[in-house]
Amino acid sequence: LMDNVPSNERGRWSALEAVNKMSWSGSAAIGGWLIGEEGIMFNFYITVAIQVMATIPLLFLFRVVPVESNSVDTPLDETLLSKKSNCKET
């Protein structure tokens, strides 16, 4: 993953990844505690509520962020054929 990040920004993204890993382990501990206190269904209801709250901002971002065009000048079949013809036969 870090191969795709510019070298001058890797420290920032590495720190963010460390926070992400900590949140996963922290949420597992909180989930285990909630199951012990309230039961497993309560844990699922809390998870559903958090997932819905996290999805709402994404719905607004889908309208703001433009869709990338993946148009290619040559059709896929021609591209594959040209790659096959460039391969060495054994």
Tab-separated table of C-alpha atoms in Angstrom:
chain	number	residue	atom	x	y	z
A	1	LEU	CA	0.000	0.000	0.000
A	2	MET	CA	2.768	2.451	0.881
A	3	ASP	CA	4.320	1.965	-2.577
A	4	ASN	CA	1.488	4.106	-3.951
A	5	VAL	CA	2.058	6.930	-1.448
A	6	PRO	CA	4.641	9.642	-2.221
A	7	SER	CA	7.720	9.201	-0.004
A	8	ASN	CA	7.318	12.641	1.598
A	9	GLU	CA	3.816	11.687	2.860
A	10	ARG	CA	4.466	8.117	4.037
A	11	GLY	CA	4.991	9.102	7.680
A	12	ARG	CA	1.587	10.778	7.843
A	13	TRP	CA	-0.212	7.838	6.265
A	14	SER	CA	1.720	5.325	8.355
A	15	ALA	CA	0.597	7.126	11.516
A	16	LEU	CA	-2.995	7.091	10.279
A	17	GLU	CA	-2.713	3.356	9.594
A	18	ALA	CA	-1.460	2.816	13.173
A	19	VAL	CA	-4.527	4.662	14.502
A	20	ASN	CA	-6.721	2.503	12.283
A	21	LYS	CA	-5.181	-0.709	13.673
A	22	MET	CA	-5.617	0.564	17.234
A	23	SER	CA	-9.279	1.347	16.588
A	24	TRP	CA	-9.858	-2.213	15.355
A	25	SER	CA	-8.424	-3.739	18.515
A	26	GLY	CA	-10.206	-1.183	20.686
A	27	SER	CA	-13.538	-1.868	19.036
A	28	ALA	CA	-13.065	-5.613	19.593
A	29	ALA	CA	-12.498	-5.000	23.300
A	30	ILE	CA	-15.534	-2.724	23.566
A	31	GLY	CA	-17.616	-5.241	21.595
A	32	GLY	CA	-16.634	-8.034	23.942
A	33	TRP	CA	-17.540	-5.913	26.945
A	34	LEU	CA	-20.924	-4.976	25.398
A	35	ILE	CA	-21.724	-8.624	24.698
A	36	GLY	CA	-20.957	-9.480	28.304
A	37	GLU	CA	-23.125	-6.646	29.640
A	38	GLU	CA	-26.075	-6.455	27.242
A	39	GLY	CA	-25.966	-9.529	24.985
A	40	ILE	CA	-25.017	-10.131	21.387
A	41	MET	CA	-28.119	-8.588	19.748
A	42	PHE	CA	-27.448	-5.257	21.443
A	43	ASN	CA	-23.964	-5.360	19.931
A	44	PHE	CA	-25.438	-5.882	16.455
A	45	TYR	CA	-27.838	-2.954	16.917
A	46	ILE	CA	-24.972	-0.675	17.920
A	47	THR	CA	-22.985	-1.829	14.874
A	48	VAL	CA	-25.918	-1.137	12.552
A	49	ALA	CA	-26.328	2.368	13.984
A	50	ILE	CA	-22.623	3.148	13.518
A	51	GLN	CA	-22.629	1.779	9.955
A	52	VAL	CA	-25.661	3.883	8.999
A	53	MET	CA	-24.065	7.014	10.485
A	54	ALA	CA	-20.863	6.293	8.539
A	55	THR	CA	-22.750	5.725	5.271
A	56	ILE	CA	-24.681	9.005	5.290
A	57	PRO	CA	-21.620	11.222	4.590
A	58	LEU	CA	-20.578	8.840	1.793
A	59	LEU	CA	-23.907	9.369	0.050
A	60	PHE	CA	-23.195	13.100	-0.087
A	61	LEU	CA	-19.641	12.487	-1.337
A	62	PHE	CA	-20.912	10.380	-4.211
A	63	ARG	CA	-22.698	13.464	-5.501
A	64	VAL	CA	-19.657	15.748	-5.062
A	65	VAL	CA	-16.771	13.616	-6.352
A	66	PRO	CA	-16.716	13.320	-10.161
A	67	VAL	CA	-16.733	9.898	-11.784
A	68	GLU	CA	-13.441	8.926	-13.418
A	69	SER	CA	-13.605	7.974	-17.053
A	70	ASN	CA	-11.772	4.777	-17.970
A	71	SER	CA	-12.181	5.159	-21.706
A	72	VAL	CA	-9.533	3.488	-23.834
A	73	ASP	CA	-8.890	4.259	-27.488
A	74	THR	CA	-8.553	0.593	-28.445
A	75	PRO	CA	-11.140	-2.020	-27.538
A	76	LEU	CA	-10.163	-4.616	-24.971
A	77	ASP	CA	-10.049	-7.463	-27.490
A	78	GLU	CA	-7.531	-5.644	-29.701
A	79	THR	CA	-5.379	-4.842	-26.678
A	80	LEU	CA	-5.311	-8.495	-25.628
A	81	LEU	CA	-4.524	-9.653	-29.153
A	82	SER	CA	-1.626	-7.238	-29.470
A	83	LYS	CA	-0.203	-8.463	-26.127
A	84	LYS	CA	-0.482	-12.080	-27.250
A	85	SER	CA	1.303	-11.365	-30.528
A	86	ASN	CA	4.184	-9.716	-28.644
A	87	CYS	CA	4.734	-12.790	-26.438
A	88	LYS	CA	7.610	-15.110	-27.243
A	89	GLU	CA	6.666	-18.653	-28.112
A	90	THR	CA	8.515	-21.445	-26.345
